[in-house]
mmCIF file of C-alpha atoms in Angstrom:
data_model
loop_
_atom_site.group_PDB
_atom_site.id
_atom_site.type_symbol
_atom_site.label_atom_id
_atom_site.label_comp_id
_atom_site.label_asym_id
_atom_site.label_seq_id
_atom_site.Cartn_x
_atom_site.Cartn_y
_atom_site.Cartn_z
ATOM 1 C CA HIS A 28 -30.103 -97.032 37.112
ATOM 2 C CA ALA A 29 -26.830 -97.169 39.071
ATOM 3 C CA GLU A 30 -24.963 -95.563 36.204
ATOM 4 C CA ALA A 31 -27.442 -92.669 36.122
ATOM 5 C CA MET A 32 -27.019 -92.081 39.872
ATOM 6 C CA LEU A 33 -23.264 -91.925 39.429
ATOM 7 C CA LEU A 34 -23.228 -89.694 36.354
ATOM 8 C CA GLU A 35 -25.931 -87.286 37.497
ATOM 9 C CA PRO A 36 -26.374 -87.545 41.283
ATOM 10 C CA ILE A 37 -28.810 -84.616 41.390
ATOM 11 C CA PRO A 38 -30.835 -85.186 38.217
ATOM 12 C CA TYR A 39 -31.661 -81.695 36.990
ATOM 13 C CA ARG A 40 -29.028 -81.137 34.290
ATOM 14 C CA LEU A 41 -30.935 -83.142 31.680
ATOM 15 C CA ALA A 42 -34.057 -81.040 32.239
ATOM 16 C CA VAL A 43 -32.038 -77.865 31.672
ATOM 17 C CA ARG A 44 -30.263 -79.300 28.610
ATOM 18 C CA GLU A 45 -33.645 -80.152 27.139
ATOM 19 C CA GLY A 46 -34.913 -76.610 27.578
ATOM 20 C CA ALA A 47 -36.488 -76.355 31.031
ATOM 21 C CA THR A 48 -36.411 -72.775 32.280
ATOM 22 C CA HIS A 49 -37.772 -73.436 35.800
ATOM 23 C CA VAL A 50 -36.484 -76.400 37.801
ATOM 24 C CA LEU A 51 -37.401 -77.515 41.314
ATOM 25 C CA VAL A 52 -34.714 -79.687 42.929
ATOM 26 C CA LEU A 53 -35.730 -81.744 45.967
ATOM 27 C CA ARG A 54 -32.557 -82.690 47.818
ATOM 28 C CA THR A 55 -32.633 -85.676 50.143
ATOM 29 C CA ARG A 56 -29.587 -84.575 52.128
ATOM 30 C CA PRO A 57 -29.438 -81.573 54.423
ATOM 31 C CA ASP A 58 -26.984 -78.734 53.885
ATOM 32 C CA GLY A 59 -23.665 -79.226 55.605
ATOM 33 C CA VAL A 60 -23.240 -82.923 54.805
ATOM 34 C CA ASN A 61 -19.705 -83.771 53.647
ATOM 35 C CA VAL A 62 -20.173 -84.961 50.073
ATOM 36 C CA VAL A 63 -16.504 -85.178 49.123
ATOM 37 C CA ARG A 64 -15.363 -87.567 51.817
ATOM 38 C CA ARG A 65 -12.586 -89.956 51.038
ATOM 39 C CA GLN A 66 -13.553 -93.187 49.317
ATOM 40 C CA SER A 67 -13.271 -96.315 51.448
ATOM 41 C CA ILE A 68 -11.352 -99.399 50.418
ATOM 42 C CA PHE A 69 -14.676 -101.235 50.339
ATOM 43 C CA GLU A 70 -16.107 -98.738 47.813
ATOM 44 C CA ARG A 71 -13.002 -99.031 45.634
ATOM 45 C CA LEU A 72 -13.170 -102.836 45.673
ATOM 46 C CA ILE A 73 -16.872 -102.865 44.849
ATOM 47 C CA ALA A 74 -16.329 -100.411 41.980
ATOM 48 C CA TRP A 75 -13.492 -102.491 40.574
ATOM 49 C CA ARG A 76 -15.303 -105.796 40.927
ATOM 50 C CA PHE A 77 -18.652 -104.579 39.572
ATOM 51 C CA PHE A 78 -17.764 -102.039 36.889
ATOM 52 C CA GLU A 79 -14.366 -103.244 35.704
ATOM 53 C CA ARG A 80 -14.536 -106.977 36.165
ATOM 54 C CA LYS A 81 -18.200 -108.012 35.974
ATOM 55 C CA MET A 82 -19.797 -105.366 33.736
ATOM 56 C CA ARG A 83 -16.648 -104.644 31.678
ATOM 57 C CA MET A 84 -17.203 -100.898 31.984
ATOM 58 C CA PRO A 85 -13.712 -99.480 32.510
ATOM 59 C CA HIS A 86 -14.964 -95.919 31.985
ATOM 60 C CA MET A 87 -17.352 -96.296 34.944
ATOM 61 C CA TYR A 88 -14.652 -97.873 37.076
ATOM 62 C CA LYS A 89 -12.362 -94.902 36.332
ATOM 63 C CA HIS A 90 -15.269 -92.531 37.062
ATOM 64 C CA MET A 91 -15.730 -94.156 40.484
ATOM 65 C CA ARG A 92 -12.022 -94.515 41.253
ATOM 66 C CA ASP A 93 -11.448 -90.824 40.522
ATOM 67 C CA GLN A 94 -14.559 -89.925 42.543
ATOM 68 C CA GLN A 95 -16.015 -87.958 39.662
ATOM 69 C CA HIS A 96 -19.542 -88.680 40.950
ATOM 70 C CA ARG A 97 -18.705 -86.911 44.208
ATOM 71 C CA GLN A 98 -17.095 -84.026 42.349
ATOM 72 C CA ARG A 99 -20.248 -83.650 40.216
ATOM 73 C CA TYR A 100 -22.404 -83.730 43.342
ATOM 74 C CA ALA A 101 -20.293 -81.031 45.011
ATOM 75 C CA GLU A 102 -20.399 -78.888 41.828
ATOM 76 C CA ASP A 103 -24.174 -79.241 41.726
ATOM 77 C CA ILE A 104 -24.550 -78.231 45.381
ATOM 78 C CA LEU A 105 -22.401 -75.135 44.776
ATOM 79 C CA LEU A 106 -24.396 -74.226 41.653
ATOM 80 C CA LEU A 107 -27.724 -74.729 43.450
ATOM 81 C CA ASN A 108 -26.537 -72.612 46.378
ATOM 82 C CA GLU A 109 -25.494 -69.876 43.940
ATOM 83 C CA ALA A 110 -28.907 -70.105 42.280
ATOM 84 C CA ALA A 111 -30.581 -69.751 45.683
ATOM 85 C CA LYS A 112 -28.635 -66.528 46.309
ATOM 86 C CA GLN A 113 -29.548 -65.145 42.889
ATOM 87 C CA SER A 114 -33.218 -66.141 43.092
ATOM 88 C CA GLN A 115 -33.950 -62.994 45.061
ATOM 89 C CA ALA A 116 -32.854 -60.930 42.069
ATOM 90 C CA ASP A 117 -35.328 -63.006 40.005
ATOM 91 C CA SER A 118 -32.957 -63.016 37.040
ATOM 92 C CA GLY A 119 -32.078 -66.696 37.104
ATOM 93 C CA ILE A 120 -28.662 -68.208 36.848
ATOM 94 C CA HIS A 121 -26.819 -68.638 33.553
ATOM 95 C CA ILE A 122 -25.869 -72.269 33.083
ATOM 96 C CA ARG A 123 -23.002 -72.746 30.640
ATOM 97 C CA TRP A 124 -23.502 -76.442 29.913
ATOM 98 C CA ARG A 125 -26.856 -75.978 28.232
ATOM 99 C CA SER A 126 -26.807 -77.159 24.632
ATOM 100 C CA GLY A 127 -28.204 -75.275 21.669
ATOM 101 C CA PRO A 128 -27.282 -72.269 19.582
ATOM 102 C CA GLY A 129 -26.434 -68.938 21.146
ATOM 103 C CA PRO A 130 -25.587 -67.991 24.710
ATOM 104 C CA PRO A 131 -27.100 -69.917 27.613
ATOM 105 C CA GLU A 132 -30.516 -68.763 28.748
ATOM 106 C CA PRO A 133 -31.163 -67.889 32.381
ATOM 107 C CA VAL A 134 -32.668 -70.797 34.313
ATOM 108 C CA GLN A 135 -34.638 -70.499 37.528
ATOM 109 C CA LEU A 136 -33.373 -73.191 39.915
ATOM 110 C CA CYS A 137 -35.182 -73.626 43.217
ATOM 111 C CA GLN A 138 -33.857 -76.173 45.677
ATOM 112 C CA VAL A 139 -35.453 -77.645 48.745
ATOM 113 C CA ALA A 140 -32.929 -79.255 51.091
ATOM 114 C CA LEU A 141 -33.746 -81.094 54.279
ATOM 115 C CA GLN A 142 -32.989 -79.390 57.575
ATOM 116 C CA PRO A 143 -30.087 -80.792 59.555
ATOM 117 C CA GLY A 144 -30.977 -82.793 62.646
ATOM 118 C CA GLU A 145 -34.168 -84.594 63.666
ATOM 119 C CA ARG A 146 -36.307 -82.771 61.093
ATOM 120 C CA GLY A 147 -34.027 -83.752 58.226
ATOM 121 C CA PRO A 148 -32.662 -87.236 58.747
ATOM 122 C CA GLU A 149 -30.475 -88.843 56.140
ATOM 123 C CA VAL A 150 -31.934 -92.181 55.157
ATOM 124 C CA SER A 151 -29.656 -94.844 53.769
ATOM 125 C CA ASN A 152 -30.506 -96.353 50.396
ATOM 126 C CA LEU A 153 -30.603 -99.683 52.238
ATOM 127 C CA GLN A 154 -33.043 -98.533 54.947
ATOM 128 C CA THR A 155 -36.005 -100.904 55.335
ATOM 129 C CA ASP A 156 -37.578 -99.690 58.582
ATOM 130 C CA ALA A 157 -41.008 -98.312 57.663
ATOM 131 C CA GLY A 158 -41.004 -95.899 60.611
ATOM 132 C CA GLU A 159 -37.668 -94.354 59.609
ATOM 133 C CA ILE A 160 -38.744 -93.965 55.986
ATOM 134 C CA PHE A 161 -42.146 -92.566 56.982
ATOM 135 C CA HIS A 162 -40.539 -90.000 59.292
ATOM 136 C CA ALA A 163 -38.186 -88.931 56.492
ATOM 137 C CA VAL A 164 -41.135 -88.518 54.090
ATOM 138 C CA ARG A 165 -42.888 -86.303 56.625
ATOM 139 C CA CYS A 166 -39.715 -84.247 57.116
ATOM 140 C CA GLY A 167 -39.247 -83.787 53.383
ATOM 141 C CA PHE A 168 -42.876 -82.758 52.932
ATOM 142 C CA ALA A 169 -42.675 -80.297 55.849
ATOM 143 C CA ARG A 170 -39.492 -78.722 54.496
ATOM 144 C CA ALA A 171 -40.973 -78.378 51.006
ATOM 145 C CA VAL A 172 -44.032 -76.632 52.452
ATOM 146 C CA GLU A 173 -41.842 -74.266 54.477
ATOM 147 C CA VAL A 174 -39.715 -73.338 51.453
ATOM 148 C CA LEU A 175 -42.501 -73.171 48.878
ATOM 149 C CA ALA A 176 -45.382 -71.876 51.022
ATOM 150 C CA PRO A 177 -44.496 -68.188 50.485
ATOM 151 C CA LEU A 178 -44.879 -68.819 46.761
ATOM 152 C CA ALA A 179 -48.333 -70.350 47.189
ATOM 153 C CA HIS A 180 -49.668 -68.541 50.252
ATOM 154 C CA GLU A 181 -49.256 -64.813 49.628
ATOM 155 C CA GLY A 182 -50.382 -62.280 52.159
ATOM 156 C CA GLY A 183 -51.156 -64.639 55.033
ATOM 157 C CA SER A 184 -49.081 -66.081 57.781
ATOM 158 C CA PRO A 185 -46.656 -68.814 56.733
ATOM 159 C CA LEU A 186 -47.875 -72.382 56.923
ATOM 160 C CA ASP A 187 -46.461 -74.678 59.584
ATOM 161 C CA GLY A 188 -44.937 -77.397 57.422
ATOM 162 C CA TRP A 189 -44.643 -79.956 60.202
ATOM 163 C CA GLN A 190 -48.273 -79.530 61.289
ATOM 164 C CA LEU A 191 -49.420 -79.939 57.685
ATOM 165 C CA ALA A 192 -47.190 -83.025 57.282
ATOM 166 C CA LEU A 193 -48.859 -84.618 60.315
ATOM 167 C CA GLU A 194 -52.278 -83.958 58.751
ATOM 168 C CA VAL A 195 -51.365 -85.194 55.265
ATOM 169 C CA PHE A 196 -49.387 -88.185 56.564
ATOM 170 C CA PRO A 197 -51.246 -89.293 59.712
ATOM 171 C CA ASP A 198 -49.920 -92.105 61.902
ATOM 172 C CA SER A 199 -52.690 -94.343 60.565
ATOM 173 C CA ILE A 200 -50.786 -94.663 57.278
ATOM 174 C CA LEU A 201 -47.737 -96.046 59.050
ATOM 175 C CA GLU A 202 -49.936 -98.359 61.121
ATOM 176 C CA GLU A 203 -51.516 -99.729 57.899
ATOM 177 C CA VAL A 204 -48.092 -100.300 56.364
ATOM 178 C CA ARG A 205 -46.809 -102.092 59.441
ATOM 179 C CA ALA A 206 -49.978 -104.227 59.622
ATOM 180 C CA SER A 207 -49.666 -105.239 55.964
ATOM 181 C CA MET A 208 -45.993 -106.111 56.475
ATOM 182 C CA ALA A 209 -46.881 -108.310 59.469
ATOM 183 C CA LYS A 210 -49.426 -110.386 57.532
ATOM 184 C CA PRO A 211 -48.048 -113.641 56.186
ATOM 185 C CA LYS A 212 -47.700 -113.647 52.429
ATOM 186 C CA PRO A 213 -49.821 -116.215 50.576
ATOM 187 C CA LYS A 214 -47.783 -119.068 49.163
ATOM 188 C CA PRO A 215 -47.927 -119.538 45.403
ATOM 189 C CA THR A 216 -49.936 -122.556 44.328
#
């Protein structure tokens, strides 16, 4: 699992390589986030200890040390942004790394990125607060509705993604989750 996240941080390339012609990419980070920041000493030590020393995966250690996962992420963001510009021409974007005989086929890539700010919070992989996670789910749903609604709701006024998110994900869901988390777990017998 960790290796997949590092080798393909935005997992759409495999779908294209296997022949997908229309791909929807749901990004969990808003535009404008620095994805090529400098690696901390802590990250380097963890990579060395885990990949090189414990797992005996020198290729993954080198991948992390050289920040190839961040480079791939940045390349993917640039490609997805280019695809978003070209989507208005409806011709698709030609992806060169697609396998198979002949020239690459055009691929329709549609991305949905969170909004910066309160309506698009970044949630850490280590986040455990149900309220934070629930808010992020609502934000992601609202953004997807706002981006995709013109495709599904022709002729009418655009849908209000946030209002729909509040209806689909009412506060009662979060209250149920918090109540179930507060109940003591039965002890095994």
